[in-house]
């Protein structure tokens, strides 16, 4: 995939639209939606193992589609990187209410923080692109905080209300604290990050009379 590949307006809409005319939003066909989902899944896997500069054919082959289909949906490499990142952020955010519905508040918070830890571990392949200074990625830090801040905030509020954690930390501080703990270290893998986050959770409970639930 090259960054100067672009689709035409007729490719995107399927027909020309006169100047000044309103274009109604077009619902994706089921097969197009499946192709996009397959491409995003394949790109997520490929970026994690081969980096964001992996060949387009490698991604398309893994998705079971042609390279032309990849270019049609994601004309620029940055389009694909952004879509992968946003998809994974959304999945992490959406896990918060699911965990809250299935667990006690303190357990839901701990499980979500470990889910967030896994998200960070699998996003290392995107880090260089996201911090490259490319204007295409300028909005992603705000997207990250707008989605994950409220998700974590709701879990923190519930745990505070039940007296399960201390009340002097914000969602933003905790998101950044976990991300720092998950920064790659020489000779250490994902298991080390999980241990560090477990210690952080214990610290949140310190002074409340709480303790980590038995595994």
Short mmCIF file of C-alpha atoms in Angstrom, two decimals:
data_model
loop_
_atom_site.label_atom_id
_atom_site.label_comp_id
_atom_site.label_asym_id
_atom_site.label_seq_id
_atom_site.Cartn_x
_atom_site.Cartn_y
_atom_site.Cartn_z
CA UNK A 1 0.00 0.00 0.00
CA UNK A 2 1.33 3.43 -0.88
CA UNK A 3 0.20 6.70 0.61
CA UNK A 4 -0.40 8.33 -2.77
CA UNK A 5 -3.05 5.82 -3.80
CA UNK A 6 -6.47 7.49 -3.97
CA UNK A 7 -9.93 6.52 -5.09
CA UNK A 8 -12.11 8.72 -7.27
CA UNK A 9 -15.43 10.16 -6.25
CA UNK A 10 -17.27 7.74 -8.55
CA UNK A 11 -15.50 4.79 -6.93
CA UNK A 12 -16.63 5.93 -3.51
CA UNK A 13 -20.26 6.62 -4.41
CA UNK A 14 -20.88 4.46 -7.44
CA UNK A 15 -22.31 7.41 -9.45
CA UNK A 16 -21.63 11.04 -10.21
CA UNK A 17 -23.48 13.68 -8.18
CA UNK A 18 -24.19 17.11 -9.74
CA UNK A 19 -22.47 20.11 -8.18
CA UNK A 20 -24.53 21.56 -5.35
CA UNK A 21 -26.69 18.45 -4.95
CA UNK A 22 -27.07 16.80 -1.57
CA UNK A 23 -25.56 13.34 -1.31
CA UNK A 24 -27.54 11.06 0.99
CA UNK A 25 -25.50 8.81 3.29
CA UNK A 26 -25.07 5.44 1.64
CA UNK A 27 -25.40 2.28 3.72
CA UNK A 28 -22.66 -0.24 3.09
CA UNK A 29 -23.69 -3.51 1.52
CA UNK A 30 -23.30 -6.56 3.75
CA UNK A 31 -20.40 -7.89 1.67
CA UNK A 32 -18.59 -4.53 1.84
CA UNK A 33 -19.04 -4.44 5.62
CA UNK A 34 -17.65 -7.97 5.88
CA UNK A 35 -14.64 -7.00 3.75
CA UNK A 36 -13.93 -3.97 5.95
CA UNK A 37 -14.20 -6.04 9.13
CA UNK A 38 -11.89 -8.70 7.67
CA UNK A 39 -9.37 -6.07 6.58
CA UNK A 40 -9.34 -4.40 9.99
CA UNK A 41 -8.91 -7.72 11.76
CA UNK A 42 -6.10 -8.69 9.39
CA UNK A 43 -4.42 -5.30 9.72
CA UNK A 44 -4.60 -5.48 13.52
CA UNK A 45 -2.82 -8.85 13.47
CA UNK A 46 -0.31 -7.79 10.82
CA UNK A 47 0.58 -4.48 12.46
CA UNK A 48 1.21 -6.27 15.76
CA UNK A 49 3.61 -8.77 14.18
CA UNK A 50 5.12 -6.95 11.19
CA UNK A 51 4.59 -3.24 11.91
CA UNK A 52 2.48 -0.64 10.16
CA UNK A 53 4.65 -0.71 7.04
CA UNK A 54 3.80 -4.34 6.26
CA UNK A 55 3.01 -4.95 2.56
CA UNK A 56 -0.56 -4.36 1.50
CA UNK A 57 -0.68 -7.83 -0.05
CA UNK A 58 0.16 -9.41 3.30
CA UNK A 59 -2.86 -7.71 4.87
CA UNK A 60 -5.17 -8.42 1.95
CA UNK A 61 -4.16 -12.08 1.77
CA UNK A 62 -4.81 -12.55 5.47
CA UNK A 63 -8.21 -10.90 5.05
CA UNK A 64 -9.03 -13.12 2.07
CA UNK A 65 -9.60 -10.20 -0.32
CA UNK A 66 -7.75 -8.60 -3.21
CA UNK A 67 -5.35 -5.70 -2.82
CA UNK A 68 -7.75 -3.56 -4.87
CA UNK A 69 -10.41 -4.07 -2.21
CA UNK A 70 -7.97 -2.87 0.44
CA UNK A 71 -7.17 0.26 -1.55
CA UNK A 72 -10.83 0.94 -2.28
CA UNK A 73 -11.78 1.03 1.40
CA UNK A 74 -8.52 2.52 2.71
CA UNK A 75 -6.89 4.64 -0.03
CA UNK A 76 -4.10 5.88 2.26
CA UNK A 77 -2.00 3.88 4.71
CA UNK A 78 -2.97 6.40 7.38
CA UNK A 79 -6.66 5.62 6.76
CA UNK A 80 -6.06 2.00 7.70
CA UNK A 81 -3.91 2.82 10.74
CA UNK A 82 -6.55 5.23 12.05
CA UNK A 83 -9.36 2.74 11.49
CA UNK A 84 -7.49 -0.03 13.30
CA UNK A 85 -6.71 2.23 16.25
CA UNK A 86 -10.27 3.55 16.54
CA UNK A 87 -11.72 0.05 16.29
CA UNK A 88 -9.56 -1.20 19.14
CA UNK A 89 -10.27 1.87 21.28
CA UNK A 90 -14.00 1.36 20.72
CA UNK A 91 -13.79 -2.31 21.73
CA UNK A 92 -11.94 -1.41 24.92
CA UNK A 93 -14.43 1.34 25.79
CA UNK A 94 -17.42 -0.90 25.07
CA UNK A 95 -16.06 -3.53 27.47
CA UNK A 96 -16.62 -1.20 30.46
CA UNK A 97 -20.44 -1.41 30.66
CA UNK A 98 -20.32 -5.13 29.91
CA UNK A 99 -17.93 -5.74 32.81
CA UNK A 100 -19.94 -3.45 35.09
CA UNK A 101 -23.10 -5.43 34.38
CA UNK A 102 -21.44 -8.78 35.12
CA UNK A 103 -19.25 -7.99 38.15
CA UNK A 104 -19.06 -6.16 41.45
CA UNK A 105 -17.73 -2.63 40.94
CA UNK A 106 -14.19 -3.25 42.21
CA UNK A 107 -13.83 -6.44 40.18
CA UNK A 108 -15.21 -4.73 37.07
CA UNK A 109 -12.64 -1.95 37.45
CA UNK A 110 -9.76 -4.38 37.88
CA UNK A 111 -10.84 -6.50 34.93
CA UNK A 112 -11.19 -3.43 32.73
CA UNK A 113 -7.74 -2.17 33.67
CA UNK A 114 -6.30 -5.53 32.65
CA UNK A 115 -8.31 -5.35 29.42
CA UNK A 116 -6.79 -1.92 28.83
CA UNK A 117 -3.35 -3.40 29.57
CA UNK A 118 -3.88 -5.98 26.83
CA UNK A 119 -5.01 -3.23 24.46
CA UNK A 120 -1.78 -1.32 25.09
CA UNK A 121 0.35 -4.44 24.64
CA UNK A 122 -1.14 -5.22 21.24
CA UNK A 123 -0.89 -1.61 20.04
CA UNK A 124 2.89 -1.37 20.26
CA UNK A 125 3.05 -1.88 16.48
CA UNK A 126 1.06 1.34 15.98
CA UNK A 127 3.07 3.47 18.39
CA UNK A 128 5.69 4.71 15.93
CA UNK A 129 3.04 5.79 13.43
CA UNK A 130 0.77 7.43 15.97
CA UNK A 131 3.65 9.47 17.40
CA UNK A 132 5.25 10.27 14.06
CA UNK A 133 3.87 13.80 13.86
CA UNK A 134 1.82 12.93 10.78
CA UNK A 135 -1.15 15.37 10.68
CA UNK A 136 -3.38 12.44 9.67
CA UNK A 137 -3.14 11.17 13.25
CA UNK A 138 -3.55 14.50 15.03
CA UNK A 139 -7.10 13.79 16.21
CA UNK A 140 -6.41 10.32 17.63
CA UNK A 141 -5.23 11.37 21.13
CA UNK A 142 -8.52 13.23 21.63
CA UNK A 143 -10.46 10.25 20.30
CA UNK A 144 -8.60 8.00 22.74
CA UNK A 145 -9.48 10.18 25.73
CA UNK A 146 -13.06 10.91 24.63
CA UNK A 147 -13.84 7.20 24.43
CA UNK A 148 -11.74 5.69 27.21
CA UNK A 149 -11.99 8.54 29.74
CA UNK A 150 -15.77 8.20 30.30
CA UNK A 151 -15.57 4.41 30.13
CA UNK A 152 -13.02 4.24 32.94
CA UNK A 153 -14.65 7.15 34.78
CA UNK A 154 -17.92 5.24 35.13
CA UNK A 155 -16.09 2.28 36.64
CA UNK A 156 -14.13 4.50 39.02
CA UNK A 157 -17.31 6.28 40.17
CA UNK A 158 -19.03 2.98 40.94
CA UNK A 159 -16.03 1.61 42.83
CA UNK A 160 -15.68 4.85 44.83
CA UNK A 161 -19.37 4.81 45.72
CA UNK A 162 -18.95 1.33 47.16
CA UNK A 163 -15.81 2.32 49.09
CA UNK A 164 -13.63 -0.09 47.10
CA UNK A 165 -10.94 2.36 45.97
CA UNK A 166 -9.38 5.59 47.15
CA UNK A 167 -10.95 8.71 45.68
CA UNK A 168 -7.93 10.83 44.77
CA UNK A 169 -7.26 9.66 41.22
CA UNK A 170 -8.90 10.68 37.96
CA UNK A 171 -9.64 8.54 34.94
CA UNK A 172 -7.09 10.50 32.90
CA UNK A 173 -4.37 10.00 35.51
CA UNK A 174 -5.09 6.29 35.70
CA UNK A 175 -5.09 5.83 31.93
CA UNK A 176 -1.69 7.48 31.72
CA UNK A 177 -0.33 5.61 34.74
CA UNK A 178 -1.21 2.24 33.22
CA UNK A 179 0.24 3.26 29.85
CA UNK A 180 3.52 4.15 31.56
CA UNK A 181 3.59 0.79 33.33
CA UNK A 182 3.07 -0.94 29.99
CA UNK A 183 5.98 0.70 28.20
CA UNK A 184 8.29 -2.00 26.77
CA UNK A 185 11.26 -2.94 28.96
CA UNK A 186 14.31 -4.89 27.89
CA UNK A 187 13.92 -8.52 28.83
CA UNK A 188 10.33 -8.12 30.03
CA UNK A 189 7.11 -9.05 28.27
CA UNK A 190 3.38 -8.61 28.71
CA UNK A 191 3.37 -10.63 31.94
CA UNK A 192 5.52 -7.96 33.58
CA UNK A 193 3.02 -5.26 32.60
CA UNK A 194 0.17 -7.29 34.06
CA UNK A 195 2.05 -7.65 37.37
CA UNK A 196 2.72 -3.93 37.52
CA UNK A 197 -0.93 -3.11 36.86
CA UNK A 198 -1.98 -5.58 39.56
CA UNK A 199 0.25 -3.68 42.01
CA UNK A 200 -1.35 -0.43 40.91
CA UNK A 201 -4.83 -1.83 41.56
CA UNK A 202 -3.71 -2.92 45.03
CA UNK A 203 -2.55 0.64 45.61
CA UNK A 204 -5.96 1.99 44.62
CA UNK A 205 -7.52 -0.21 47.26
CA UNK A 206 -4.99 0.68 49.97
CA UNK A 207 -6.64 2.33 52.94
CA UNK A 208 -10.14 1.28 51.97
CA UNK A 209 -9.99 -2.08 53.68
CA UNK A 210 -10.27 -3.80 50.32
CA UNK A 211 -8.02 -6.38 48.78
CA UNK A 212 -7.69 -8.13 45.48
CA UNK A 213 -10.32 -10.79 44.87
CA UNK A 214 -9.14 -14.37 44.91
CA UNK A 215 -8.40 -15.66 41.41
#
